[in-house]
Amino acid sequence: MSLIDTASDVTRLPHEPHARDHATARSRSRLFLFLLATIAIAHGIIAYASARTKSPTWDEPLHMFGTWAILNTNDFRIDPENPALWHRLQAPFVRTSDFTLPPDDPDWKLIPDQPMHEYDLMVKLIHQKDGDSIHSMLNRRRLPHAILGVACVVLVGLMTRSILNQATGPISRHANFASLLAATWIAFDPTMLGHAPIVKNDVILGFCVLIVAWSLLRIMRRVDAAGLLALALFSSAAPLVKYSGVLLAPAIVVALLARAIIPDPWTVFRLTLSTRFAKLLTALFILILCLGSFLTLAWSTYGFRHAATTTGDPLNFPALLTEDRWRTFYHQHGERAPVEAWDFLPQSRSAHLLHTLHRAEILPEAFTFGLMHVHALSRMRPAFLLGEYYDGARPLYWPVALWAKSPVASSILALLILPILIITLRQRPRGHTRLVLLALTPPILILGLATLFGPMNIGVRHALSLYPILAVVAGIAFALLLHRFSHAHASLASRAPLASRARRARLARIAAPLLVALASLESLLHTPNHLAFFNLIADRAIGRFNFIGNSDLDWGQDYPLLANWQRQNPNTELFFAWSSLIDPVKYNIHATRIPPGLGDSPGLPVLDPNRPGVIAITGFHLVPITDRSYTQAMKSLQQRKPLAVLGNTIFLYRWPFDPQPSHNNP
């Protein structure tokens, strides 16, 4: 028997609720909504205010240009690795004057055949703008993403409360409190605070996943027009805002088939279906509806045009197929095949399927090309974990990364609620509990397993699509925790004296909110540097350079801090190895560019020991994932005590170095 369905475990009051009870309930509901709105707005203010102090991350300039190009030219050659619906949703915050594209630009013409020229074109165009214009455009484009983060927090609170309020028994008494805890936990999580306002599509996918799960739960109880519309719309939108949203398709199939198979009757509008055959037909109808909705939304998003470009120039799909072949070979054998053998290597099944869809023109060219681009490049990505460089996927990356990038109290809280969830799953769920499990489990399992065993070991942001739905699960677990140790629980009433029950109840009521408060406090103490957050143990006791790298360490976002440092030290010559597509001079940083490995590099000056100054190097280069030729030089530099650390991402060292390095890991 599940903890959620424990109506028989408690003594019912012999009277019906009076008007005063209804008034109390309405008052509590208004208070809940006020507190939830306060938490969400606080999240939005902190996240957006922090983002305003940051320069563009590596990916943001290309995304901003891609959105502008789609909206102003109706051409999808720029940034096809991010679906067009995400770009189109930003339309109210895009201005025609953001970029100026000459009609005969040679890089623009080369992009269909050589996609990497999109970076050359973007850098050329954005460098025509002054720093203030770039930062103003960036803050304007980050605003809708910050608003979406607020919506995610609100949705987590409302969905958790809805699930708990529909449960029978005393657990519903804890719905408001547990829902506010869940909303607070995700609102002030450092990863959510840091990434929600960034011009990326990770959080919007998490929003879609949450609504799909909620819609599934509604439909599983009773199929109605509102539930069907929400499921069809957001399941269709998910892969059109981020390609990994396609994983929701098998999750929906599994959930609906499971609902059809279980013996519970299924209400479909005004009909009650009891036979398995009728319920399977209903599930099939819903799946066909979702497929039709996706095809309609996909073609309308891309202007009902198969060609990605307005000129009809095809995107270079064969190059992606070749990319997929050699990366698949590397993924399977751990070594690169000779270049001359690439065209003869076997194609992966996924690439073969996408190529078939592309040739059959079932979907717009830009969509299949972008999906193929993401698939091919993700077959093998360089990564770093616990002091070791590698290529591909290691499931250990995710528990290590999530622990290091989460507050210490969050890890303790996860360990506290995990046994409660296990106990609930081990009991035979029925009724509302079973439907909740059927709605939430498939998206979490399929997206979670794809993340765990996928090759994207380059940043916890790639798990952000799971954060909102996991926060709902945490909220349910909070309520279960409070319920299990409450006075109303019959098993405790029969086995423990009153004083013991009271102590357990107080402990349960205090532990969860205290840990959520501590986690929020540790996160907020890092404001505005949430993108570079590492918890106290990972950062101070062990050292952040020993864990993970890439965007988890640095994403090129702290130019303003270095500019401020240079203003305070105007007479110090600055040597800078940066990791951004934006020239630092746009942020009034005047520095000599040096190679990231501090050695010889074509086109860059060699550091002269007779020319003293300060070296500034980003965390991205201190753990050189993409170019490992200077790994040893960076390990040596990590052992030196920096002159200063800016935003936990830019490390300053006096040049020339002292003869004997300090062995303090920054």
XYZ file of C-alpha atoms in Angstrom:
666
model
C 0.000 0.000 0.000
C 1.389 3.399 -0.993
C 1.945 6.228 1.375
C -0.088 8.508 -0.875
C -3.166 6.277 -0.759
C -3.595 5.820 2.976
C -7.148 6.928 3.529
C -7.884 3.793 5.534
C -4.937 4.345 7.856
C -6.446 7.366 9.550
C -9.565 8.073 11.517
C -12.094 10.152 9.580
C -13.762 13.048 11.311
C -17.464 12.374 11.749
C -18.628 15.692 10.351
C -18.453 17.432 6.993
C -16.356 20.595 6.627
C -18.127 23.783 7.687
C -18.021 27.141 5.932
C -15.216 28.190 8.259
C -13.126 25.267 6.975
C -13.657 26.432 3.392
C -12.696 29.972 4.327
C -9.532 28.686 6.005
C -8.688 26.648 2.918
C -9.130 29.684 0.658
C -6.970 31.781 2.955
C -4.232 29.168 2.927
C -4.462 28.890 -0.844
C -4.014 32.643 -1.247
C -1.058 32.590 1.132
C 0.485 29.699 -0.814
C 0.138 31.536 -4.122
C 1.617 34.708 -2.611
C 4.632 32.845 -1.209
C 5.125 30.896 -4.446
C 5.037 34.106 -6.480
C 7.518 35.702 -4.058
C 9.934 32.780 -4.401
C 9.656 32.776 -8.197
C 10.088 36.542 -8.518
C 13.089 36.450 -6.170
C 14.607 33.764 -8.387
C 14.025 35.869 -11.487
C 15.472 39.042 -9.982
C 18.610 37.325 -8.659
C 19.175 35.300 -11.835
C 18.693 38.196 -14.246
C 20.592 40.720 -12.115
C 23.506 38.270 -11.933
C 23.399 37.641 -15.683
C 23.528 41.378 -16.390
C 26.996 41.483 -14.801
C 28.297 38.822 -17.201
C 29.654 39.025 -20.736
C 28.451 36.593 -23.429
C 29.193 32.932 -22.887
C 30.785 31.005 -25.743
C 27.496 29.956 -27.387
C 25.349 33.048 -26.925
C 26.628 35.261 -29.793
C 25.919 32.578 -32.393
C 22.465 31.902 -30.954
C 21.636 35.614 -31.021
C 22.763 35.911 -34.632
C 20.906 32.728 -35.590
C 17.650 34.083 -34.157
C 18.120 37.392 -35.968
C 18.868 35.631 -39.273
C 15.761 33.410 -39.060
C 13.444 36.281 -38.182
C 14.866 38.779 -40.693
C 15.800 36.597 -43.667
C 13.546 33.519 -43.178
C 16.720 31.516 -43.814
C 17.740 28.638 -41.532
C 21.400 28.155 -42.467
C 22.661 29.781 -39.238
C 22.645 27.758 -36.013
C 20.596 24.807 -37.347
C 21.805 22.722 -34.402
C 19.175 24.573 -32.359
C 15.599 24.160 -33.653
C 13.778 27.111 -35.161
C 10.833 27.265 -32.739
C 13.175 28.258 -29.915
C 14.524 31.043 -32.118
C 11.043 32.204 -33.152
C 9.797 32.396 -29.566
C 12.374 35.135 -28.929
C 10.922 37.386 -31.636
C 9.544 40.126 -29.308
C 13.060 40.734 -27.970
C 14.871 40.905 -31.334
C 15.436 44.127 -33.236
C 16.164 44.463 -36.925
C 19.105 46.713 -36.056
C 20.821 44.032 -33.957
C 22.922 42.947 -36.953
C 23.640 44.232 -40.444
C 24.157 41.525 -43.079
C 25.428 42.549 -46.530
C 23.401 40.710 -49.206
C 26.526 39.475 -51.030
C 28.578 38.461 -47.976
C 30.944 35.628 -49.034
C 30.782 33.827 -45.679
C 26.963 33.800 -45.836
C 27.144 32.111 -49.252
C 29.675 29.517 -48.055
C 27.722 28.380 -44.974
C 25.406 25.787 -46.624
C 28.439 23.860 -47.905
C 30.810 24.736 -45.033
C 28.687 25.224 -41.887
C 31.587 26.297 -39.662
C 31.727 29.575 -41.582
C 28.745 30.644 -39.479
C 31.238 31.429 -36.708
C 33.413 33.502 -39.032
C 30.391 35.480 -40.175
C 29.031 35.976 -36.660
C 32.389 37.182 -35.316
C 32.762 39.578 -38.239
C 29.292 41.065 -37.760
C 29.341 41.322 -33.993
C 32.729 43.028 -34.072
C 31.121 45.832 -36.069
C 29.214 46.743 -32.900
C 30.602 48.584 -29.904
C 30.748 46.973 -26.479
C 27.764 48.841 -25.041
C 25.568 47.752 -27.957
C 26.656 44.130 -27.563
C 25.935 44.122 -23.845
C 22.581 45.891 -24.292
C 21.505 43.379 -26.935
C 22.691 40.516 -24.735
C 20.700 41.687 -21.693
C 17.594 42.194 -23.816
C 17.869 38.694 -25.259
C 18.457 37.154 -21.832
C 15.283 38.644 -20.383
C 12.770 36.134 -21.871
C 14.891 33.261 -20.668
C 14.917 34.712 -17.154
C 11.119 35.048 -17.318
C 10.880 31.416 -18.369
C 12.932 30.464 -15.313
C 10.324 32.230 -13.156
C 7.576 30.285 -14.936
C 9.419 27.011 -14.253
C 9.563 27.730 -10.522
C 5.837 28.566 -10.443
C 4.991 25.445 -12.433
C 6.990 23.231 -10.063
C 5.067 24.596 -7.079
C 1.646 24.332 -8.722
C 2.187 20.837 -10.103
C 3.513 19.489 -6.814
C 0.578 20.989 -4.938
C -1.909 19.609 -7.461
C -0.524 16.069 -7.156
C -0.524 16.154 -3.373
C -3.961 17.742 -3.068
C -5.453 14.962 -5.173
C -3.988 12.315 -2.898
C -6.230 10.730 -0.303
C -5.360 10.665 3.353
C -3.398 13.051 5.549
C -0.550 13.534 3.080
C -2.590 16.256 1.372
C -2.265 18.314 4.568
C 1.388 18.877 3.704
C 0.739 19.877 0.067
C 1.326 23.627 0.455
C 4.409 23.333 2.632
C 6.058 20.584 0.548
C 5.309 22.414 -2.709
C 6.915 25.612 -1.420
C 9.989 23.626 -0.367
C 10.263 22.111 -3.858
C 9.882 25.535 -5.497
C 12.491 27.054 -3.162
C 14.931 24.229 -3.823
C 14.874 24.683 -7.593
C 14.526 28.479 -7.457
C 17.822 28.947 -5.631
C 19.730 26.022 -7.059
C 22.994 27.501 -8.438
C 22.725 25.721 -11.788
C 19.186 27.000 -12.265
C 20.125 30.527 -11.166
C 23.138 30.581 -13.453
C 21.687 29.028 -16.591
C 18.037 30.119 -16.568
C 18.737 33.617 -18.016
C 21.411 32.475 -20.468
C 20.462 32.462 -24.169
C 20.250 28.665 -24.282
C 17.385 26.199 -24.649
C 18.004 23.855 -21.711
C 15.462 25.409 -19.328
C 12.702 25.740 -21.923
C 12.982 22.008 -22.609
C 12.639 21.350 -18.879
C 9.490 23.495 -18.941
C 8.071 21.397 -21.810
C 8.970 18.135 -20.038
C 7.117 19.266 -16.917
C 3.943 20.234 -18.798
C 4.009 16.985 -20.795
C 4.232 14.990 -17.551
C 1.414 17.007 -15.964
C -0.710 16.600 -19.107
C -0.104 12.848 -19.069
C -1.246 12.694 -15.460
C -4.420 14.641 -16.305
C -5.176 12.423 -19.296
C -4.555 9.254 -17.314
C -7.241 10.298 -14.860
C -9.677 11.562 -17.500
C -9.155 12.316 -21.177
C -10.489 15.793 -21.924
C -9.871 18.527 -24.472
C -7.591 20.614 -22.246
C -5.321 17.671 -21.427
C -5.126 16.543 -25.050
C -4.338 20.069 -26.238
C -1.568 20.573 -23.663
C -0.014 17.168 -24.369
C -0.148 17.569 -28.154
C 1.193 21.137 -28.106
C 4.069 20.725 -25.668
C 5.137 17.261 -26.818
C 5.339 18.775 -30.313
C 7.178 21.866 -29.101
C 9.811 19.953 -27.101
C 11.915 18.669 -30.065
C 11.422 22.012 -31.818
C 13.070 23.950 -28.985
C 15.852 21.419 -28.282
C 16.563 18.275 -30.238
C 16.845 16.039 -27.186
C 13.118 16.691 -26.805
C 12.591 13.819 -29.277
C 13.213 11.526 -26.302
C 9.806 12.510 -24.965
C 8.211 10.499 -27.786
C 9.139 7.058 -26.381
C 8.317 8.309 -22.880
C 4.789 9.234 -23.980
C 4.366 5.905 -25.781
C 5.427 3.941 -22.694
C 3.212 5.990 -20.365
C 0.076 5.680 -22.501
C 0.539 1.974 -23.176
C 1.027 1.357 -19.456
C -2.178 3.300 -18.744
C -4.058 1.164 -21.245
C -2.746 -2.091 -19.792
C -3.449 -1.536 -16.095
C -6.882 -2.806 -14.995
C -8.263 0.569 -13.811
C -11.130 1.963 -15.943
C -10.249 4.949 -18.116
C -12.655 7.853 -18.525
C -12.536 9.326 -22.041
C -14.685 12.433 -22.159
C -18.071 11.028 -21.051
C -17.271 7.390 -21.706
C -15.785 4.947 -19.213
C -13.580 2.335 -20.890
C -12.963 -0.938 -19.096
C -11.656 -3.290 -21.795
C -7.977 -3.342 -22.620
C -8.695 -3.177 -26.353
C -10.707 0.034 -26.027
C -8.043 1.618 -23.858
C -5.309 0.636 -26.327
C -7.295 2.261 -29.140
C -7.540 5.417 -27.029
C -3.767 5.411 -26.450
C -3.215 4.935 -30.189
C -5.547 7.842 -30.982
C -3.662 10.121 -28.570
C -0.312 9.134 -30.109
C -1.585 9.823 -33.627
C -2.887 13.188 -32.449
C 0.535 14.057 -31.003
C 2.304 12.963 -34.197
C -0.010 15.044 -36.349
C 0.475 18.020 -34.058
C 4.263 17.666 -34.274
C 4.304 17.493 -38.082
C 2.011 20.513 -38.335
C 4.046 22.569 -35.872
C 7.364 21.527 -37.438
C 6.394 22.512 -40.965
C 4.775 25.768 -39.836
C 7.861 26.659 -37.785
C 10.051 26.284 -40.878
C 7.628 28.204 -43.102
C 6.150 25.122 -44.850
C 9.364 24.944 -46.865
C 11.658 21.948 -47.117
C 14.762 23.872 -48.179
C 16.688 25.426 -45.329
C 17.901 28.371 -47.403
C 15.922 30.939 -49.371
C 18.239 30.378 -52.331
C 17.593 26.643 -52.368
C 21.247 25.766 -51.703
C 21.225 22.384 -49.895
C 22.928 21.989 -46.544
C 25.942 19.668 -46.577
C 24.320 16.494 -45.237
C 27.008 14.162 -46.713
C 29.669 15.886 -44.584
C 27.655 15.075 -41.465
C 27.331 11.442 -42.544
C 31.120 11.262 -42.841
C 31.445 12.919 -39.443
C 29.106 10.305 -38.004
C 31.121 7.423 -39.507
C 34.508 8.323 -38.069
C 33.104 9.403 -34.716
C 31.099 6.160 -34.453
C 34.255 4.196 -35.246
C 36.138 6.119 -32.568
C 33.284 5.568 -30.089
C 33.379 1.811 -30.703
C 37.131 1.214 -31.024
C 38.733 4.036 -29.049
C 40.928 5.201 -31.947
C 40.609 7.275 -35.076
C 40.292 5.559 -38.436
C 42.564 6.755 -41.281
C 41.025 9.664 -43.178
C 41.092 7.727 -46.446
C 38.873 5.050 -44.855
C 36.153 7.388 -43.581
C 33.875 6.991 -46.609
C 33.930 3.206 -46.212
C 33.145 3.001 -42.506
C 29.704 1.724 -41.439
C 26.995 4.258 -40.742
C 25.253 4.319 -37.379
C 21.594 3.275 -37.359
C 20.455 6.659 -36.123
C 22.306 8.434 -38.931
C 20.833 6.031 -41.487
C 17.312 6.791 -40.187
C 17.892 10.545 -40.283
C 19.312 10.304 -43.798
C 16.186 8.417 -44.880
C 13.946 11.111 -43.378
C 16.047 13.758 -45.099
C 15.798 12.148 -48.539
C 12.065 11.471 -48.165
C 11.480 15.127 -47.194
C 9.184 14.063 -44.360
C 10.524 16.896 -42.235
C 12.079 20.279 -43.131
C 15.696 20.068 -44.223
C 16.961 22.382 -41.469
C 15.363 20.190 -38.782
C 16.817 16.878 -39.990
C 20.180 18.536 -40.669
C 20.285 20.045 -37.180
C 19.271 16.759 -35.551
C 21.941 14.949 -37.574
C 24.499 17.611 -36.616
C 23.785 17.150 -32.910
C 23.843 13.361 -33.238
C 27.114 13.237 -35.210
C 29.048 15.624 -32.969
C 27.789 13.969 -29.797
C 29.184 10.579 -30.804
C 32.555 11.631 -29.415
C 33.176 14.702 -27.264
C 36.365 15.419 -25.300
C 35.828 15.534 -21.553
C 37.593 15.629 -18.182
C 36.776 13.823 -14.957
C 38.702 13.427 -11.709
C 42.048 14.388 -13.201
C 41.723 12.287 -16.364
C 41.084 13.408 -19.932
C 38.977 11.165 -22.156
C 36.651 11.112 -25.153
C 33.051 9.956 -25.086
C 30.855 8.950 -22.175
C 31.494 7.908 -18.597
C 28.401 7.440 -16.429
C 30.478 8.357 -13.366
C 30.687 11.904 -14.709
C 27.104 12.729 -13.767
C 27.062 11.827 -10.073
C 30.425 13.544 -9.624
C 29.426 16.645 -11.594
C 26.013 16.978 -9.995
C 27.513 16.599 -6.522
C 30.305 19.114 -7.135
C 27.956 21.661 -8.745
C 25.248 21.395 -6.061
C 25.287 22.796 -2.524
C 26.386 20.335 0.168
C 22.973 20.517 1.838
C 21.296 19.512 -1.448
C 23.278 16.268 -1.501
C 22.319 15.541 2.110
C 18.694 16.281 1.315
C 18.777 13.950 -1.692
C 20.123 11.156 0.525
C 17.389 11.905 3.063
C 14.466 11.667 0.652
C 15.796 8.778 -1.441
C 14.816 6.081 1.107
C 11.308 7.568 1.305
C 10.922 7.244 -2.472
C 12.281 3.685 -2.419
C 9.810 2.691 0.312
C 6.961 4.162 -1.724
C 8.028 2.346 -4.893
C 8.385 -0.977 -3.064
C 4.796 -0.807 -1.880
C 2.055 -1.767 -4.321
C 0.904 1.542 -5.778
C -2.739 1.954 -6.659
C -5.143 4.665 -7.661
C -3.666 8.147 -7.747
C -0.196 6.932 -6.761
C -0.027 4.548 -9.700
C -1.052 7.252 -12.152
C 1.561 9.638 -10.747
C 4.232 6.975 -11.216
C 3.081 6.247 -14.780
C 3.165 9.945 -15.687
C 6.485 10.914 -14.090
C 8.618 7.782 -14.360
C 8.930 7.349 -18.183
C 10.197 10.909 -18.887
C 12.602 10.761 -15.944
C 13.942 7.310 -16.827
C 14.324 7.844 -20.574
C 15.794 11.341 -20.375
C 17.866 10.350 -17.347
C 19.352 7.238 -18.939
C 20.072 9.131 -22.169
C 21.915 11.757 -20.131
C 23.730 9.244 -17.911
C 25.048 7.093 -20.747
C 25.246 9.813 -23.389
C 28.548 11.363 -24.476
C 27.762 14.946 -23.426
C 30.086 14.990 -20.407
C 30.736 18.694 -20.913
C 28.487 20.441 -18.407
C 25.687 19.879 -15.914
C 23.551 22.218 -18.041
C 22.826 19.192 -20.235
C 20.793 17.748 -17.345
C 18.763 20.929 -16.817
C 15.794 19.502 -18.716
C 15.330 17.115 -15.777
C 15.652 19.679 -12.984
C 11.998 20.867 -12.906
C 10.433 17.392 -12.954
C 12.925 16.150 -10.355
C 11.980 19.119 -8.174
C 8.355 17.939 -8.319
C 9.459 14.459 -7.257
C 11.412 16.051 -4.409
C 8.298 17.963 -3.339
C 6.299 14.725 -3.216
C 9.103 13.159 -1.181
C 9.023 16.098 1.262
C 5.314 15.484 1.836
C 5.918 11.752 2.282
C 8.657 12.519 4.785
C 6.400 14.823 6.786
C 3.523 12.359 6.590
C 5.581 9.367 7.650
C 6.588 11.027 10.914
C 3.360 12.932 11.605
C 1.057 12.389 14.563
C -1.675 11.136 12.278
C 0.286 8.120 11.054
C -1.317 5.051 12.575
C 1.772 2.880 12.672
C 3.642 5.392 14.772
C 0.613 5.890 16.952
C 0.595 2.218 17.836
C 4.335 1.634 18.181
C 5.802 4.736 19.768
C 4.938 6.834 22.804
C 3.612 10.336 22.274
C 6.906 12.050 23.161
C 8.802 9.944 20.636
C 6.258 10.682 17.924
C 6.464 14.388 18.670
C 10.273 14.386 18.411
C 10.155 12.579 15.072
C 7.511 14.927 13.758
C 9.546 17.973 14.780
C 12.675 16.465 13.214
C 10.851 15.787 9.953
C 9.396 19.301 9.903
C 12.735 20.929 10.638
C 15.211 18.789 8.653
C 13.861 19.326 5.139
C 13.268 23.107 5.334
C 16.570 23.596 7.166
C 18.504 21.723 4.472
C 16.677 23.621 1.714
C 17.529 26.892 3.479
C 21.198 25.914 3.853
C 21.398 24.872 0.200
C 19.839 28.167 -0.868
C 22.191 30.128 1.372
C 25.315 28.435 -0.018
C 24.082 29.148 -3.527
C 23.176 32.784 -2.844
C 26.567 33.443 -1.242
C 28.062 32.862 -4.705
C 25.920 35.569 -6.326
C 26.485 36.615 -9.110
C 28.895 33.777 -9.982
C 26.406 30.905 -10.177
C 27.711 29.614 -13.520
C 31.075 28.839 -11.924
C 29.597 27.453 -8.677
C 31.316 24.547 -6.919
C 30.230 23.505 -3.441
C 32.418 24.240 -0.436
C 33.904 20.751 -0.193
C 34.632 20.404 -3.907
C 36.119 23.877 -4.185
C 37.987 24.458 -0.936
C 38.843 21.008 0.439
C 39.557 19.162 -2.835
C 39.981 21.817 -5.532
C 37.748 22.492 -8.525
C 40.457 21.624 -11.050
C 40.374 18.007 -9.880
C 36.762 17.373 -10.851
C 35.376 18.523 -14.176
C 36.045 21.131 -16.843
C 34.572 22.895 -19.847
C 31.540 25.134 -19.166
C 31.341 23.837 -15.587
C 34.566 25.743 -14.893
C 34.323 28.696 -17.225
C 32.227 29.773 -20.199
C 33.936 33.061 -20.998
C 31.496 35.175 -18.978
C 33.659 37.392 -16.764
C 35.104 40.080 -19.038
C 33.542 42.863 -16.906
C 35.476 41.712 -13.833
C 38.769 41.741 -15.712
C 37.970 45.179 -17.160
C 37.341 46.462 -13.650
C 40.620 44.938 -12.425
C 42.515 46.641 -15.246
C 40.933 50.001 -14.393
C 42.232 49.575 -10.857
C 45.699 48.568 -12.132
C 46.248 50.835 -15.152
C 50.036 50.644 -15.095
C 50.263 46.839 -15.188
C 50.711 45.196 -18.580
C 48.139 42.457 -19.104
C 48.672 39.217 -21.032
C 45.397 37.402 -21.660
C 44.534 33.873 -22.860
C 40.766 34.106 -23.303
C 38.001 31.638 -24.137
C 35.291 33.641 -25.860
C 34.244 34.618 -29.366
C 34.054 38.270 -28.305
C 37.190 40.397 -28.513
C 37.995 41.661 -24.976
C 38.510 45.172 -26.341
C 34.701 45.381 -26.664
C 34.651 45.383 -22.849
C 37.516 47.903 -22.597
C 40.112 45.239 -21.826
C 43.433 46.165 -23.416
C 45.685 43.132 -23.322
C 48.214 41.239 -25.367
C 46.720 37.932 -26.473
C 48.877 34.944 -25.568
C 48.518 31.254 -26.415
C 46.550 29.285 -23.794
C 49.468 26.932 -23.232
C 51.841 29.892 -22.655
C 54.166 28.441 -25.291
C 54.725 28.990 -28.997
C 51.647 29.451 -31.168
C 51.400 30.750 -34.745
C 50.367 34.379 -34.898
C 50.685 35.008 -31.160
C 53.633 36.525 -29.278
C 55.866 34.463 -27.015
C 55.944 35.576 -23.394
C 59.117 37.526 -22.721
C 60.516 37.152 -19.167
C 62.043 40.631 -19.532
C 58.575 42.107 -20.034
C 56.880 41.944 -16.604
C 53.149 42.078 -16.140
C 50.213 39.903 -15.197
C 48.938 36.828 -17.008
C 45.160 36.346 -17.105
C 44.000 32.880 -18.073
C 40.503 31.414 -17.983
C 39.465 28.232 -16.212
C 38.523 26.770 -19.580
C 42.207 26.807 -20.561
C 43.505 25.718 -17.161
C 41.777 22.377 -17.774
C 42.493 22.094 -21.526
C 39.876 19.612 -22.713
C 39.799 20.553 -26.386
C 43.581 20.931 -26.878
C 45.567 18.615 -24.623
C 48.966 19.560 -25.992
C 49.536 21.948 -23.084
C 48.098 19.766 -20.301
C 51.379 19.574 -18.365
C 51.928 23.327 -18.560
C 48.454 23.929 -17.117
C 48.970 21.376 -14.340
C 52.090 23.260 -13.339
C 50.204 26.558 -13.438
C 47.400 25.152 -11.283
C 49.936 24.585 -8.512
C 50.878 28.242 -8.395
C 49.026 30.611 -6.111
C 47.242 33.184 -8.253
C 47.544 36.884 -7.660
C 43.751 37.114 -7.840
C 40.751 35.058 -8.959
C 37.944 36.923 -10.723
C 34.497 35.360 -10.577
C 36.090 31.930 -10.058
C 36.766 31.851 -13.818
C 39.724 34.161 -14.588
C 43.007 33.504 -12.773
C 45.705 36.184 -12.582
C 49.409 35.357 -12.159
C 52.433 37.623 -11.926
C 54.815 37.402 -14.863
C 57.579 36.331 -14.870
C 56.787 33.476 -12.521
C 58.552 33.057 -9.201
C 61.299 30.392 -9.313
C 59.493 28.110 -6.839
C 55.726 27.676 -7.314
C 53.376 27.556 -4.379
C 51.514 24.259 -4.105
C 48.216 25.806 -3.175
C 45.534 24.638 -5.577
C 43.251 27.594 -6.299
